[in-house]
mmCIF file with all atom_site columns, C-alpha atoms in Angstrom:
data_model
loop_
_atom_site.group_PDB
_atom_site.id
_atom_site.type_symbol
_atom_site.label_atom_id
_atom_site.label_alt_id
_atom_site.label_comp_id
_atom_site.label_asym_id
_atom_site.label_entity_id
_atom_site.label_seq_id
_atom_site.pdbx_PDB_ins_code
_atom_site.Cartn_x
_atom_site.Cartn_y
_atom_site.Cartn_z
_atom_site.occupancy
_atom_site.B_iso_or_equiv
_atom_site.pdbx_formal_charge
_atom_site.auth_seq_id
_atom_site.auth_comp_id
_atom_site.auth_asym_id
_atom_site.auth_atom_id
_atom_site.pdbx_PDB_model_num
ATOM 1   C CA . MET A 1 1   ? 4.872   -33.320 9.289   1.00 39.00 ? 4   MET A CA 1
ATOM 2   C CA . THR A 1 2   ? 4.289   -30.329 11.371  1.00 45.00 ? 5   THR A CA 1
ATOM 3   C CA . ASP A 1 3   ? 7.442   -28.675 12.791  1.00 50.00 ? 6   ASP A CA 1
ATOM 4   C CA . ARG A 1 4   ? 6.663   -26.637 15.855  1.00 48.00 ? 7   ARG A CA 1
ATOM 5   C CA . GLY A 1 5   ? 10.365  -26.111 16.534  1.00 46.00 ? 8   GLY A CA 1
ATOM 6   C CA . HIS A 1 6   ? 10.144  -22.953 14.259  1.00 51.00 ? 9   HIS A CA 1
ATOM 7   C CA . ALA A 1 7   ? 7.475   -21.315 16.369  1.00 52.00 ? 10  ALA A CA 1
ATOM 8   C CA . ASP A 1 8   ? 9.946   -19.275 18.248  1.00 60.00 ? 11  ASP A CA 1
ATOM 9   C CA . ARG A 1 9   ? 11.131  -17.825 14.899  1.00 74.00 ? 12  ARG A CA 1
ATOM 10  C CA . GLY A 1 10  ? 7.677   -16.505 14.036  1.00 78.00 ? 13  GLY A CA 1
ATOM 11  C CA . TYR A 1 11  ? 6.422   -19.210 11.823  1.00 81.00 ? 14  TYR A CA 1
ATOM 12  C CA . VAL A 1 12  ? 5.258   -22.795 11.769  1.00 84.00 ? 15  VAL A CA 1
ATOM 13  C CA . ASP A 1 13  ? 6.577   -25.160 9.111   1.00 79.00 ? 16  ASP A CA 1
ATOM 14  C CA . LEU A 1 14  ? 3.829   -27.487 7.861   1.00 84.00 ? 17  LEU A CA 1
ATOM 15  C CA . GLY A 1 15  ? 5.935   -28.884 5.096   1.00 81.00 ? 18  GLY A CA 1
ATOM 16  C CA . PHE A 1 16  ? 3.866   -27.340 2.300   1.00 84.00 ? 19  PHE A CA 1
ATOM 17  C CA . ALA A 1 17  ? 3.728   -23.931 3.975   1.00 79.00 ? 20  ALA A CA 1
ATOM 18  C CA . ARG A 1 18  ? 5.492   -21.859 6.440   1.00 84.00 ? 21  ARG A CA 1
ATOM 19  C CA . VAL A 1 19  ? 2.703   -20.272 8.455   1.00 81.00 ? 22  VAL A CA 1
ATOM 20  C CA . ASP A 1 20  ? 3.351   -16.645 9.638   1.00 80.00 ? 23  ASP A CA 1
ATOM 21  C CA . THR A 1 21  ? 2.575   -16.534 13.255  1.00 80.00 ? 24  THR A CA 1
ATOM 22  C CA . ASP A 1 22  ? 4.294   -13.214 13.919  1.00 74.00 ? 25  ASP A CA 1
ATOM 23  C CA . ARG A 1 23  ? 2.179   -10.847 11.854  1.00 77.00 ? 26  ARG A CA 1
ATOM 24  C CA . ALA A 1 24  ? 0.207   -9.502  14.944  1.00 72.00 ? 27  ALA A CA 1
ATOM 25  C CA . ALA A 1 25  ? 3.493   -8.630  16.666  1.00 73.00 ? 28  ALA A CA 1
ATOM 26  C CA . ARG A 1 26  ? 4.791   -6.747  13.542  1.00 81.00 ? 29  ARG A CA 1
ATOM 27  C CA . THR A 1 27  ? 1.643   -5.000  12.303  1.00 76.00 ? 30  THR A CA 1
ATOM 28  C CA . GLY A 1 28  ? -1.230  -5.621  14.761  1.00 74.00 ? 31  GLY A CA 1
ATOM 29  C CA . ASP A 1 29  ? -3.127  -7.386  12.146  1.00 82.00 ? 32  ASP A CA 1
ATOM 30  C CA . PRO A 1 30  ? -4.440  -10.988 12.118  1.00 83.00 ? 33  PRO A CA 1
ATOM 31  C CA . GLU A 1 31  ? -3.008  -13.438 9.717   1.00 86.00 ? 34  GLU A CA 1
ATOM 32  C CA . VAL A 1 32  ? -4.788  -14.089 6.293   1.00 89.00 ? 35  VAL A CA 1
ATOM 33  C CA . VAL A 1 33  ? -4.858  -17.135 4.157   1.00 93.00 ? 36  VAL A CA 1
ATOM 34  C CA . TYR A 1 34  ? -5.240  -16.559 0.385   1.00 94.00 ? 37  TYR A CA 1
ATOM 35  C CA . ALA A 1 35  ? -7.102  -19.743 -0.541  1.00 95.00 ? 38  ALA A CA 1
ATOM 36  C CA . ALA A 1 36  ? -7.007  -19.600 -4.306  1.00 93.00 ? 39  ALA A CA 1
ATOM 37  C CA . GLY A 1 37  ? -4.597  -22.344 -5.584  1.00 92.00 ? 40  GLY A CA 1
ATOM 38  C CA . LYS A 1 38  ? -4.588  -24.124 -2.325  1.00 95.00 ? 41  LYS A CA 1
ATOM 39  C CA . THR A 1 39  ? -6.546  -27.400 -1.561  1.00 95.00 ? 42  THR A CA 1
ATOM 40  C CA . ALA A 1 40  ? -9.265  -27.432 1.012   1.00 96.00 ? 43  ALA A CA 1
ATOM 41  C CA . GLU A 1 41  ? -7.091  -29.691 3.240   1.00 95.00 ? 44  GLU A CA 1
ATOM 42  C CA . GLU A 1 42  ? -4.083  -27.223 2.965   1.00 95.00 ? 45  GLU A CA 1
ATOM 43  C CA . VAL A 1 43  ? -6.306  -24.151 4.045   1.00 96.00 ? 46  VAL A CA 1
ATOM 44  C CA . VAL A 1 44  ? -7.764  -26.112 6.876   1.00 96.00 ? 47  VAL A CA 1
ATOM 45  C CA . ALA A 1 45  ? -4.331  -27.163 8.168   1.00 93.00 ? 48  ALA A CA 1
ATOM 46  C CA . ILE A 1 46  ? -3.004  -23.528 7.858   1.00 93.00 ? 49  ILE A CA 1
ATOM 47  C CA . VAL A 1 47  ? -5.987  -22.036 9.776   1.00 95.00 ? 50  VAL A CA 1
ATOM 48  C CA . ALA A 1 48  ? -5.628  -24.826 12.488  1.00 93.00 ? 51  ALA A CA 1
ATOM 49  C CA . ALA A 1 49  ? -2.063  -23.735 12.948  1.00 89.00 ? 52  ALA A CA 1
ATOM 50  C CA . LEU A 1 50  ? -3.010  -20.094 13.125  1.00 89.00 ? 53  LEU A CA 1
ATOM 51  C CA . ARG A 1 51  ? -5.796  -20.929 15.682  1.00 88.00 ? 54  ARG A CA 1
ATOM 52  C CA . ALA A 1 52  ? -3.594  -22.972 17.869  1.00 87.00 ? 55  ALA A CA 1
ATOM 53  C CA . ASP A 1 53  ? -0.984  -20.195 17.991  1.00 84.00 ? 56  ASP A CA 1
ATOM 54  C CA . ALA A 1 54  ? -3.434  -17.447 18.718  1.00 83.00 ? 57  ALA A CA 1
ATOM 55  C CA . PRO A 1 55  ? -6.888  -18.696 19.863  1.00 85.00 ? 58  PRO A CA 1
ATOM 56  C CA . ASP A 1 56  ? -7.884  -15.217 20.943  1.00 85.00 ? 59  ASP A CA 1
ATOM 57  C CA . ARG A 1 57  ? -7.538  -13.756 17.427  1.00 87.00 ? 60  ARG A CA 1
ATOM 58  C CA . PRO A 1 58  ? -9.453  -14.392 14.174  1.00 91.00 ? 61  PRO A CA 1
ATOM 59  C CA . ALA A 1 59  ? -7.782  -15.936 11.147  1.00 92.00 ? 62  ALA A CA 1
ATOM 60  C CA . LEU A 1 60  ? -9.188  -14.724 7.637   1.00 94.00 ? 63  LEU A CA 1
ATOM 61  C CA . VAL A 1 61  ? -9.480  -16.800 4.547   1.00 96.00 ? 64  VAL A CA 1
ATOM 62  C CA . THR A 1 62  ? -9.946  -15.064 1.260   1.00 95.00 ? 65  THR A CA 1
ATOM 63  C CA . ARG A 1 63  ? -10.933 -16.336 -2.154  1.00 95.00 ? 66  ARG A CA 1
ATOM 64  C CA . ALA A 1 64  ? -12.152 -19.615 -0.900  1.00 96.00 ? 67  ALA A CA 1
ATOM 65  C CA . ALA A 1 65  ? -13.728 -22.054 -3.329  1.00 95.00 ? 68  ALA A CA 1
ATOM 66  C CA . PRO A 1 66  ? -17.081 -23.645 -2.280  1.00 96.00 ? 69  PRO A CA 1
ATOM 67  C CA . GLY A 1 67  ? -15.327 -26.876 -1.245  1.00 96.00 ? 70  GLY A CA 1
ATOM 68  C CA . THR A 1 68  ? -12.888 -25.001 0.873   1.00 96.00 ? 71  THR A CA 1
ATOM 69  C CA . VAL A 1 69  ? -15.695 -23.001 2.487   1.00 96.00 ? 72  VAL A CA 1
ATOM 70  C CA . ALA A 1 70  ? -17.497 -26.296 3.330   1.00 96.00 ? 73  ALA A CA 1
ATOM 71  C CA . ALA A 1 71  ? -14.405 -27.864 4.779   1.00 96.00 ? 74  ALA A CA 1
ATOM 72  C CA . LEU A 1 72  ? -13.727 -24.764 6.942   1.00 97.00 ? 75  LEU A CA 1
ATOM 73  C CA . THR A 1 73  ? -17.344 -24.659 8.269   1.00 96.00 ? 76  THR A CA 1
ATOM 74  C CA . ALA A 1 74  ? -17.233 -28.481 8.914   1.00 96.00 ? 77  ALA A CA 1
ATOM 75  C CA . ARG A 1 75  ? -14.170 -28.055 11.109  1.00 96.00 ? 78  ARG A CA 1
ATOM 76  C CA . TRP A 1 76  ? -15.353 -24.664 12.616  1.00 95.00 ? 79  TRP A CA 1
ATOM 77  C CA . PRO A 1 77  ? -19.127 -24.501 12.498  1.00 95.00 ? 80  PRO A CA 1
ATOM 78  C CA . ASP A 1 78  ? -19.249 -20.943 14.019  1.00 94.00 ? 81  ASP A CA 1
ATOM 79  C CA . ALA A 1 79  ? -17.058 -19.480 11.302  1.00 95.00 ? 82  ALA A CA 1
ATOM 80  C CA . LEU A 1 80  ? -18.302 -16.295 9.617   1.00 94.00 ? 83  LEU A CA 1
ATOM 81  C CA . VAL A 1 81  ? -18.777 -16.899 5.992   1.00 95.00 ? 84  VAL A CA 1
ATOM 82  C CA . GLU A 1 82  ? -19.442 -14.036 3.536   1.00 92.00 ? 85  GLU A CA 1
ATOM 83  C CA . ARG A 1 83  ? -19.405 -15.300 -0.010  1.00 92.00 ? 86  ARG A CA 1
ATOM 84  C CA . SER A 1 84  ? -15.735 -16.609 -0.629  1.00 92.00 ? 87  SER A CA 1
ATOM 85  C CA . THR A 1 85  ? -14.424 -14.843 2.555   1.00 94.00 ? 88  THR A CA 1
ATOM 86  C CA . VAL A 1 86  ? -14.314 -16.793 5.855   1.00 95.00 ? 89  VAL A CA 1
ATOM 87  C CA . ALA A 1 87  ? -13.272 -15.617 9.305   1.00 95.00 ? 90  ALA A CA 1
ATOM 88  C CA . VAL A 1 88  ? -12.501 -18.289 11.895  1.00 95.00 ? 91  VAL A CA 1
ATOM 89  C CA . GLY A 1 89  ? -12.181 -17.224 15.577  1.00 91.00 ? 92  GLY A CA 1
ATOM 90  C CA . PRO A 1 90  ? -13.492 -14.302 17.649  1.00 91.00 ? 93  PRO A CA 1
ATOM 91  C CA . LEU A 1 91  ? -13.625 -10.912 15.950  1.00 91.00 ? 94  LEU A CA 1
ATOM 92  C CA . LEU A 1 92  ? -11.955 -7.957  17.359  1.00 86.00 ? 95  LEU A CA 1
ATOM 93  C CA . PRO A 1 93  ? -13.792 -5.180  19.123  1.00 88.00 ? 96  PRO A CA 1
ATOM 94  C CA . PRO A 1 94  ? -14.660 -2.566  16.360  1.00 93.00 ? 97  PRO A CA 1
ATOM 95  C CA . ALA A 1 95  ? -12.759 0.750   16.480  1.00 92.00 ? 98  ALA A CA 1
ATOM 96  C CA . GLY A 1 96  ? -13.615 3.510   14.067  1.00 94.00 ? 99  GLY A CA 1
ATOM 97  C CA . LEU A 1 97  ? -16.203 3.281   11.190  1.00 97.00 ? 100 LEU A CA 1
ATOM 98  C CA . VAL A 1 98  ? -15.719 2.467   7.545   1.00 98.00 ? 101 VAL A CA 1
ATOM 99  C CA . ALA A 1 99  ? -18.352 2.837   4.863   1.00 97.00 ? 102 ALA A CA 1
ATOM 100 C CA . VAL A 1 100 ? -18.157 0.289   2.138   1.00 98.00 ? 103 VAL A CA 1
ATOM 101 C CA . VAL A 1 101 ? -19.904 1.628   -0.897  1.00 97.00 ? 104 VAL A CA 1
ATOM 102 C CA . SER A 1 102 ? -20.570 -0.462  -4.049  1.00 96.00 ? 105 SER A CA 1
ATOM 103 C CA . ALA A 1 103 ? -21.572 1.043   -7.367  1.00 94.00 ? 106 ALA A CA 1
ATOM 104 C CA . GLY A 1 104 ? -23.619 -1.990  -8.486  1.00 92.00 ? 107 GLY A CA 1
ATOM 105 C CA . THR A 1 105 ? -24.732 -5.421  -7.209  1.00 94.00 ? 108 THR A CA 1
ATOM 106 C CA . SER A 1 106 ? -22.163 -6.998  -9.599  1.00 94.00 ? 109 SER A CA 1
ATOM 107 C CA . ASP A 1 107 ? -19.525 -5.329  -7.530  1.00 95.00 ? 110 ASP A CA 1
ATOM 108 C CA . GLU A 1 108 ? -20.725 -7.027  -4.309  1.00 95.00 ? 111 GLU A CA 1
ATOM 109 C CA . PRO A 1 109 ? -18.175 -9.929  -4.187  1.00 95.00 ? 112 PRO A CA 1
ATOM 110 C CA . VAL A 1 110 ? -15.407 -7.392  -3.937  1.00 96.00 ? 113 VAL A CA 1
ATOM 111 C CA . ALA A 1 111 ? -17.225 -5.161  -1.556  1.00 96.00 ? 114 ALA A CA 1
ATOM 112 C CA . THR A 1 112 ? -18.051 -8.161  0.698   1.00 96.00 ? 115 THR A CA 1
ATOM 113 C CA . GLU A 1 113 ? -14.450 -9.127  0.764   1.00 96.00 ? 116 GLU A CA 1
ATOM 114 C CA . ALA A 1 114 ? -13.578 -5.575  1.906   1.00 97.00 ? 117 ALA A CA 1
ATOM 115 C CA . ALA A 1 115 ? -16.291 -5.421  4.529   1.00 97.00 ? 118 ALA A CA 1
ATOM 116 C CA . THR A 1 116 ? -15.379 -8.848  6.058   1.00 96.00 ? 119 THR A CA 1
ATOM 117 C CA . THR A 1 117 ? -11.774 -7.977  6.066   1.00 96.00 ? 120 THR A CA 1
ATOM 118 C CA . LEU A 1 118 ? -12.517 -4.669  7.801   1.00 96.00 ? 121 LEU A CA 1
ATOM 119 C CA . ARG A 1 119 ? -14.486 -6.582  10.488  1.00 95.00 ? 122 ARG A CA 1
ATOM 120 C CA . VAL A 1 120 ? -11.575 -9.143  11.099  1.00 94.00 ? 123 VAL A CA 1
ATOM 121 C CA . HIS A 1 121 ? -9.091  -6.341  11.292  1.00 93.00 ? 124 HIS A CA 1
ATOM 122 C CA . GLY A 1 122 ? -11.014 -4.466  14.058  1.00 93.00 ? 125 GLY A CA 1
ATOM 123 C CA . ALA A 1 123 ? -13.087 -1.745  12.318  1.00 95.00 ? 126 ALA A CA 1
ATOM 124 C CA . GLY A 1 124 ? -16.786 -1.052  12.316  1.00 96.00 ? 127 GLY A CA 1
ATOM 125 C CA . VAL A 1 125 ? -18.513 -1.336  9.051   1.00 97.00 ? 128 VAL A CA 1
ATOM 126 C CA . VAL A 1 126 ? -21.561 0.232   7.446   1.00 97.00 ? 129 VAL A CA 1
ATOM 127 C CA . ARG A 1 127 ? -22.661 -0.958  3.929   1.00 97.00 ? 130 ARG A CA 1
ATOM 128 C CA . VAL A 1 128 ? -24.076 1.148   1.158   1.00 96.00 ? 131 VAL A CA 1
ATOM 129 C CA . THR A 1 129 ? -24.994 -0.796  -1.952  1.00 95.00 ? 132 THR A CA 1
ATOM 130 C CA . ASP A 1 130 ? -26.069 -0.074  -5.601  1.00 94.00 ? 133 ASP A CA 1
ATOM 131 C CA . VAL A 1 131 ? -25.394 3.650   -5.731  1.00 93.00 ? 134 VAL A CA 1
ATOM 132 C CA . GLY A 1 132 ? -23.512 3.863   -8.996  1.00 90.00 ? 135 GLY A CA 1
ATOM 133 C CA . VAL A 1 133 ? -23.288 7.032   -11.164 1.00 89.00 ? 136 VAL A CA 1
ATOM 134 C CA . ALA A 1 134 ? -25.916 5.813   -13.604 1.00 89.00 ? 137 ALA A CA 1
ATOM 135 C CA . GLY A 1 135 ? -28.446 6.950   -11.032 1.00 90.00 ? 138 GLY A CA 1
ATOM 136 C CA . LEU A 1 136 ? -26.528 9.845   -9.281  1.00 89.00 ? 139 LEU A CA 1
ATOM 137 C CA . HIS A 1 137 ? -29.466 10.612  -6.984  1.00 92.00 ? 140 HIS A CA 1
ATOM 138 C CA . ARG A 1 138 ? -28.918 7.380   -5.134  1.00 92.00 ? 141 ARG A CA 1
ATOM 139 C CA . VAL A 1 139 ? -25.370 8.272   -3.835  1.00 92.00 ? 142 VAL A CA 1
ATOM 140 C CA . LEU A 1 140 ? -26.633 11.892  -3.003  1.00 93.00 ? 143 LEU A CA 1
ATOM 141 C CA . ASP A 1 141 ? -29.245 10.363  -0.714  1.00 92.00 ? 144 ASP A CA 1
ATOM 142 C CA . VAL A 1 142 ? -26.621 8.529   1.406   1.00 93.00 ? 145 VAL A CA 1
ATOM 143 C CA . ARG A 1 143 ? -24.347 11.533  1.967   1.00 93.00 ? 146 ARG A CA 1
ATOM 144 C CA . PRO A 1 144 ? -25.056 11.496  5.832   1.00 94.00 ? 147 PRO A CA 1
ATOM 145 C CA . VAL A 1 145 ? -23.800 7.880   6.066   1.00 95.00 ? 148 VAL A CA 1
ATOM 146 C CA . LEU A 1 146 ? -20.608 8.851   4.062   1.00 95.00 ? 149 LEU A CA 1
ATOM 147 C CA . ARG A 1 147 ? -19.984 11.931  6.282   1.00 93.00 ? 150 ARG A CA 1
ATOM 148 C CA . ASP A 1 148 ? -20.367 9.941   9.514   1.00 94.00 ? 151 ASP A CA 1
ATOM 149 C CA . ALA A 1 149 ? -17.672 7.315   8.454   1.00 96.00 ? 152 ALA A CA 1
ATOM 150 C CA . ASP A 1 150 ? -13.939 7.782   9.318   1.00 96.00 ? 153 ASP A CA 1
ATOM 151 C CA . VAL A 1 151 ? -12.912 6.169   5.908   1.00 97.00 ? 154 VAL A CA 1
ATOM 152 C CA . VAL A 1 152 ? -14.988 5.395   2.792   1.00 97.00 ? 155 VAL A CA 1
ATOM 153 C CA . VAL A 1 153 ? -14.113 2.413   0.569   1.00 98.00 ? 156 VAL A CA 1
ATOM 154 C CA . VAL A 1 154 ? -15.709 2.701   -2.918  1.00 97.00 ? 157 VAL A CA 1
ATOM 155 C CA . VAL A 1 155 ? -15.925 -0.387  -5.016  1.00 97.00 ? 158 VAL A CA 1
ATOM 156 C CA . ALA A 1 156 ? -16.831 0.163   -8.796  1.00 96.00 ? 159 ALA A CA 1
ATOM 157 C CA . GLY A 1 157 ? -16.390 -1.438  -12.154 1.00 94.00 ? 160 GLY A CA 1
ATOM 158 C CA . MET A 1 158 ? -17.331 -0.192  -15.630 1.00 92.00 ? 161 MET A CA 1
ATOM 159 C CA . GLU A 1 159 ? -15.724 3.311   -16.008 1.00 90.00 ? 162 GLU A CA 1
ATOM 160 C CA . GLY A 1 160 ? -14.947 3.594   -12.293 1.00 90.00 ? 163 GLY A CA 1
ATOM 161 C CA . ALA A 1 161 ? -16.351 6.995   -11.743 1.00 93.00 ? 164 ALA A CA 1
ATOM 162 C CA . LEU A 1 162 ? -18.050 6.489   -8.398  1.00 95.00 ? 165 LEU A CA 1
ATOM 163 C CA . PRO A 1 163 ? -14.912 7.269   -6.197  1.00 96.00 ? 166 PRO A CA 1
ATOM 164 C CA . SER A 1 164 ? -14.482 10.719  -7.857  1.00 95.00 ? 167 SER A CA 1
ATOM 165 C CA . VAL A 1 165 ? -18.155 11.514  -6.995  1.00 95.00 ? 168 VAL A CA 1
ATOM 166 C CA . VAL A 1 166 ? -17.748 10.379  -3.367  1.00 96.00 ? 169 VAL A CA 1
ATOM 167 C CA . GLY A 1 167 ? -14.437 12.105  -3.236  1.00 94.00 ? 170 GLY A CA 1
ATOM 168 C CA . GLY A 1 168 ? -16.140 15.345  -4.001  1.00 93.00 ? 171 GLY A CA 1
ATOM 169 C CA . LEU A 1 169 ? -18.829 14.883  -1.545  1.00 94.00 ? 172 LEU A CA 1
ATOM 170 C CA . VAL A 1 170 ? -16.886 14.103  1.669   1.00 93.00 ? 173 VAL A CA 1
ATOM 171 C CA . GLY A 1 171 ? -13.704 15.083  3.358   1.00 90.00 ? 174 GLY A CA 1
ATOM 172 C CA . THR A 1 172 ? -12.778 11.783  4.763   1.00 93.00 ? 175 THR A CA 1
ATOM 173 C CA . PRO A 1 173 ? -10.156 9.497   3.159   1.00 94.00 ? 176 PRO A CA 1
ATOM 174 C CA . VAL A 1 174 ? -11.516 7.457   0.130   1.00 96.00 ? 177 VAL A CA 1
ATOM 175 C CA . VAL A 1 175 ? -10.042 4.173   -0.850  1.00 97.00 ? 178 VAL A CA 1
ATOM 176 C CA . ALA A 1 176 ? -11.072 3.270   -4.443  1.00 97.00 ? 179 ALA A CA 1
ATOM 177 C CA . VAL A 1 177 ? -11.315 -0.382  -5.619  1.00 98.00 ? 180 VAL A CA 1
ATOM 178 C CA . PRO A 1 178 ? -11.752 -1.056  -9.314  1.00 97.00 ? 181 PRO A CA 1
ATOM 179 C CA . THR A 1 179 ? -13.513 -4.352  -10.245 1.00 97.00 ? 182 THR A CA 1
ATOM 180 C CA . SER A 1 180 ? -13.260 -6.421  -13.357 1.00 96.00 ? 183 SER A CA 1
ATOM 181 C CA . VAL A 1 181 ? -16.988 -5.865  -13.889 1.00 93.00 ? 184 VAL A CA 1
ATOM 182 C CA . GLY A 1 182 ? -17.742 -4.439  -17.365 1.00 90.00 ? 185 GLY A CA 1
ATOM 183 C CA . TYR A 1 183 ? -17.990 -5.102  -21.085 1.00 92.00 ? 186 TYR A CA 1
ATOM 184 C CA . GLY A 1 184 ? -15.083 -5.605  -23.465 1.00 90.00 ? 187 GLY A CA 1
ATOM 185 C CA . ALA A 1 185 ? -13.540 -2.170  -23.433 1.00 90.00 ? 188 ALA A CA 1
ATOM 186 C CA . SER A 1 186 ? -13.348 -2.290  -19.637 1.00 90.00 ? 189 SER A CA 1
ATOM 187 C CA . PHE A 1 187 ? -10.345 -4.667  -20.174 1.00 94.00 ? 190 PHE A CA 1
ATOM 188 C CA . GLY A 1 188 ? -10.978 -6.700  -17.140 1.00 94.00 ? 191 GLY A CA 1
ATOM 189 C CA . GLY A 1 189 ? -11.028 -3.748  -14.733 1.00 95.00 ? 192 GLY A CA 1
ATOM 190 C CA . LEU A 1 190 ? -8.214  -1.824  -16.364 1.00 96.00 ? 193 LEU A CA 1
ATOM 191 C CA . SER A 1 191 ? -10.446 1.034   -17.497 1.00 95.00 ? 194 SER A CA 1
ATOM 192 C CA . ALA A 1 192 ? -11.810 1.408   -13.942 1.00 95.00 ? 195 ALA A CA 1
ATOM 193 C CA . LEU A 1 193 ? -8.325  1.305   -12.530 1.00 97.00 ? 196 LEU A CA 1
ATOM 194 C CA . LEU A 1 194 ? -7.059  4.068   -14.796 1.00 96.00 ? 197 LEU A CA 1
ATOM 195 C CA . GLY A 1 195 ? -10.124 6.148   -14.236 1.00 95.00 ? 198 GLY A CA 1
ATOM 196 C CA . MET A 1 196 ? -9.635  6.063   -10.507 1.00 95.00 ? 199 MET A CA 1
ATOM 197 C CA . LEU A 1 197 ? -5.954  6.759   -10.690 1.00 95.00 ? 200 LEU A CA 1
ATOM 198 C CA . ASN A 1 198 ? -6.858  9.853   -12.791 1.00 94.00 ? 201 ASN A CA 1
ATOM 199 C CA . SER A 1 199 ? -9.529  10.990  -10.384 1.00 92.00 ? 202 SER A CA 1
ATOM 200 C CA . CYS A 1 200 ? -9.869  14.779  -10.256 1.00 90.00 ? 203 CYS A CA 1
ATOM 201 C CA . ALA A 1 201 ? -11.124 14.545  -6.593  1.00 92.00 ? 204 ALA A CA 1
ATOM 202 C CA . PRO A 1 202 ? -8.450  15.007  -3.949  1.00 91.00 ? 205 PRO A CA 1
ATOM 203 C CA . GLY A 1 203 ? -8.128  12.478  -1.126  1.00 91.00 ? 206 GLY A CA 1
ATOM 204 C CA . VAL A 1 204 ? -8.641  9.324   -3.298  1.00 95.00 ? 207 VAL A CA 1
ATOM 205 C CA . VAL A 1 205 ? -6.215  6.348   -3.118  1.00 96.00 ? 208 VAL A CA 1
ATOM 206 C CA . VAL A 1 206 ? -6.531  3.416   -5.295  1.00 97.00 ? 209 VAL A CA 1
ATOM 207 C CA . CYS A 1 207 ? -6.087  -0.353  -4.775  1.00 96.00 ? 210 CYS A CA 1
ATOM 208 C CA . ASN A 1 208 ? -5.559  -3.195  -7.358  1.00 96.00 ? 211 ASN A CA 1
ATOM 209 C CA . ILE A 1 209 ? -8.218  -4.563  -9.452  1.00 97.00 ? 212 ILE A CA 1
ATOM 210 C CA . ASP A 1 210 ? -10.707 -6.591  -7.390  1.00 96.00 ? 213 ASP A CA 1
ATOM 211 C CA . ASN A 1 211 ? -8.514  -6.214  -4.243  1.00 96.00 ? 214 ASN A CA 1
ATOM 212 C CA . GLY A 1 212 ? -11.124 -5.817  -1.706  1.00 96.00 ? 215 GLY A CA 1
ATOM 213 C CA . PHE A 1 213 ? -8.802  -7.384  0.856   1.00 96.00 ? 216 PHE A CA 1
ATOM 214 C CA . GLY A 1 214 ? -6.167  -4.739  0.427   1.00 96.00 ? 217 GLY A CA 1
ATOM 215 C CA . ALA A 1 215 ? -8.671  -1.961  0.662   1.00 97.00 ? 218 ALA A CA 1
ATOM 216 C CA . GLY A 1 216 ? -10.115 -3.401  3.856   1.00 97.00 ? 219 GLY A CA 1
ATOM 217 C CA . VAL A 1 217 ? -6.783  -3.740  5.576   1.00 95.00 ? 220 VAL A CA 1
ATOM 218 C CA . PHE A 1 218 ? -5.698  -0.234  4.637   1.00 96.00 ? 221 PHE A CA 1
ATOM 219 C CA . ALA A 1 219 ? -9.117  1.312   5.659   1.00 97.00 ? 222 ALA A CA 1
ATOM 220 C CA . ALA A 1 220 ? -9.167  -0.567  8.978   1.00 96.00 ? 223 ALA A CA 1
ATOM 221 C CA . ARG A 1 221 ? -5.612  0.672   10.047  1.00 94.00 ? 224 ARG A CA 1
ATOM 222 C CA . VAL A 1 222 ? -6.743  4.303   9.196   1.00 95.00 ? 225 VAL A CA 1
ATOM 223 C CA . ALA A 1 223 ? -9.978  3.824   11.121  1.00 95.00 ? 226 ALA A CA 1
ATOM 224 C CA . ARG A 1 224 ? -8.278  2.278   14.192  1.00 93.00 ? 227 ARG A CA 1
ATOM 225 C CA . SER A 1 225 ? -5.816  5.255   14.202  1.00 91.00 ? 228 SER A CA 1
ATOM 226 C CA . ILE A 1 226 ? -8.533  7.683   14.035  1.00 92.00 ? 229 ILE A CA 1
ATOM 227 C CA . ALA A 1 227 ? -10.420 5.949   16.945  1.00 90.00 ? 230 ALA A CA 1
ATOM 228 C CA . ALA A 1 228 ? -7.281  5.846   18.985  1.00 84.00 ? 231 ALA A CA 1
ATOM 229 C CA . GLY A 1 229 ? -6.800  9.528   18.531  1.00 83.00 ? 232 GLY A CA 1
ATOM 230 C CA . ARG A 1 230 ? -10.261 10.276  19.631  1.00 84.00 ? 233 ARG A CA 1
ATOM 231 C CA . ALA A 1 231 ? -9.842  8.057   22.724  1.00 80.00 ? 234 ALA A CA 1
ATOM 232 C CA . GLU A 1 232 ? -6.729  10.120  23.724  1.00 76.00 ? 235 GLU A CA 1
#
């Protein structure tokens, strides 16, 4: 049974979940539902509670299984679906610009999660795909795009070298995201993670393996702050 009596405490008790309705007040960010491990019905109920509390703000669902995506779009046909990431509700006006760069097409699921998270969290996004270090000329060709961005999110697996390359080409903040893409010695993304943590390029910060969501939130906050500074 839904208990709306807790709404004044900043959450709604659905019995199986205590839905945080206070995040926007605390952080300025919309609420996010991590769908892995939840049933489709649970995810829909949580999103419904969020939409009822803040109809003018989006709710973001990450790591949604196909059945969960289908349930969400059946309830909200106008939902934005990008692979396993779903946004329900009106997006915020974009402030600032973040370039999301992926090393290879196998890194796209994580890069897509980052890009959709950025849009939901109020940042503008430009995508750069398949510019890994195995063909270095490709990333050199997109330097103007990287320079124009307020923040660059770089998503890479294998040895995780691309953030170091990008960090040496631009003076903007670089957020590195290691992915679990790679052969056996990549250890499920650990090699890329350690390579990024040991980057010799300054200005590179590193998120957890496959954590496009975390990178998107961080980069959006930075981009919004930069845009606010320009407006002043």
